[in-house]
PDB file of C-alpha atoms in Angstrom:
ATOM      1  CA  LEU U  17      -3.347  10.214 -10.449  1.00 81.00           C
ATOM      2  CA  THR U  18       0.220  10.618 -12.145  1.00 87.00           C
ATOM      3  CA  LEU U  19       2.348  13.527 -12.284  1.00 91.00           C
ATOM      4  CA  LYS U  20       5.608  14.471 -14.344  1.00 95.00           C
ATOM      5  CA  VAL U  21       8.324  15.242 -11.913  1.00 93.00           C
ATOM      6  CA  GLN U  22      12.028  15.826 -11.827  1.00 95.00           C
ATOM      7  CA  LEU U  23      13.834  13.803  -9.172  1.00 91.00           C
ATOM      8  CA  GLN U  24      17.351  15.097  -8.083  1.00 93.00           C
ATOM      9  CA  THR U  25      19.950  12.911  -6.049  1.00 89.00           C
ATOM     10  CA  LEU U  26      21.090  14.287  -2.890  1.00 86.00           C
ATOM     11  CA  ASP U  27      24.676  13.510  -3.338  1.00 86.00           C
ATOM     12  CA  ASP U  28      25.753  14.619  -6.847  1.00 87.00           C
ATOM     13  CA  HIS U  29      22.347  16.490  -7.810  1.00 90.00           C
ATOM     14  CA  CYS U  30      21.725  14.275 -10.954  1.00 89.00           C
ATOM     15  CA  THR U  31      18.343  15.103 -12.318  1.00 93.00           C
ATOM     16  CA  ILE U  32      15.800  12.610 -13.726  1.00 93.00           C
ATOM     17  CA  GLY U  33      12.389  13.363 -15.344  1.00 94.00           C
ATOM     18  CA  VAL U  34       9.807  10.727 -14.536  1.00 93.00           C
ATOM     19  CA  SER U  35       6.263  10.023 -14.380  1.00 91.00           C
ATOM     20  CA  THR U  36       4.999   9.318 -10.752  1.00 88.00           C
ATOM     21  CA  LEU U  37       1.898   7.610  -9.280  1.00 85.00           C
ATOM     22  CA  VAL U  38       0.394   9.542  -6.452  1.00 82.00           C
ATOM     23  CA  ASP U  39      -1.350   7.230  -3.895  1.00 77.00           C
ATOM     24  CA  CYS U  40      -3.132   9.256  -1.255  1.00 71.00           C
ATOM     25  CA  GLY U  41      -3.419   6.105   0.878  1.00 74.00           C
ATOM     26  CA  ALA U  42       0.282   5.386   0.934  1.00 73.00           C
ATOM     27  CA  THR U  43       2.010   5.699   4.349  1.00 73.00           C
ATOM     28  CA  SER U  44       5.597   6.575   2.999  1.00 77.00           C
ATOM     29  CA  GLU U  45       7.398   7.146  -0.335  1.00 78.00           C
ATOM     30  CA  PHE U  46       8.686   3.968  -2.388  1.00 79.00           C
ATOM     31  CA  ILE U  47      10.899   3.441  -5.366  1.00 85.00           C
ATOM     32  CA  GLY U  48      11.291   0.444  -7.270  1.00 87.00           C
ATOM     33  CA  GLU U  49      14.764  -1.711  -7.346  1.00 91.00           C
ATOM     34  CA  GLU U  50      14.665  -1.943 -11.160  1.00 94.00           C
ATOM     35  CA  PHE U  51      14.236   1.993 -11.501  1.00 92.00           C
ATOM     36  CA  VAL U  52      17.095   2.537  -8.952  1.00 92.00           C
ATOM     37  CA  ARG U  53      19.416   0.024 -10.964  1.00 94.00           C
ATOM     38  CA  VAL U  54      18.340   1.357 -14.572  1.00 94.00           C
ATOM     39  CA  ASN U  55      19.154   4.911 -13.475  1.00 90.00           C
ATOM     40  CA  ASN U  56      22.199   3.998 -11.532  1.00 89.00           C
ATOM     41  CA  LEU U  57      20.763   5.712  -8.250  1.00 88.00           C
ATOM     42  CA  PRO U  58      23.190   5.622  -5.298  1.00 85.00           C
ATOM     43  CA  THR U  59      21.736   3.442  -2.346  1.00 88.00           C
ATOM     44  CA  ARG U  60      22.903   2.715   1.201  1.00 87.00           C
ATOM     45  CA  LYS U  61      21.900   0.025   3.722  1.00 90.00           C
ATOM     46  CA  LEU U  62      19.792   1.265   6.681  1.00 91.00           C
ATOM     47  CA  GLU U  63      20.538   0.489  10.258  1.00 96.00           C
ATOM     48  CA  ARG U  64      17.004  -0.701  10.861  1.00 95.00           C
ATOM     49  CA  PRO U  65      14.968  -2.079   7.891  1.00 90.00           C
ATOM     50  CA  ILE U  66      11.698  -0.337   7.260  1.00 86.00           C
ATOM     51  CA  PRO U  67       8.877  -2.883   7.304  1.00 87.00           C
ATOM     52  CA  VAL U  68       6.459  -2.738   4.296  1.00 83.00           C
ATOM     53  CA  TYR U  69       3.105  -4.175   4.066  1.00 83.00           C
ATOM     54  CA  ASN U  70       0.397  -4.585   1.507  1.00 80.00           C
ATOM     55  CA  VAL U  71      -3.094  -3.016   1.841  1.00 78.00           C
ATOM     56  CA  ASP U  72      -4.282  -6.264   3.397  1.00 86.00           C
ATOM     57  CA  GLY U  73      -1.647  -6.179   6.191  1.00 82.00           C
ATOM     58  CA  THR U  74       0.587  -9.119   4.693  1.00 86.00           C
TER      59      THR U  74
END
């Protein structure tokens, strides 16, 4: 299932229109590194990295 949504950054409230994939089996929200780079989205390093696994546990 895909939806068209508006993303808004928390720091400068910049808005970006995108199509998103809704995955009912996902355990969190994810965004691709290339999307972040292309759209110049700000990032910050977390104190503790969040482990990410494939559906098969790898």
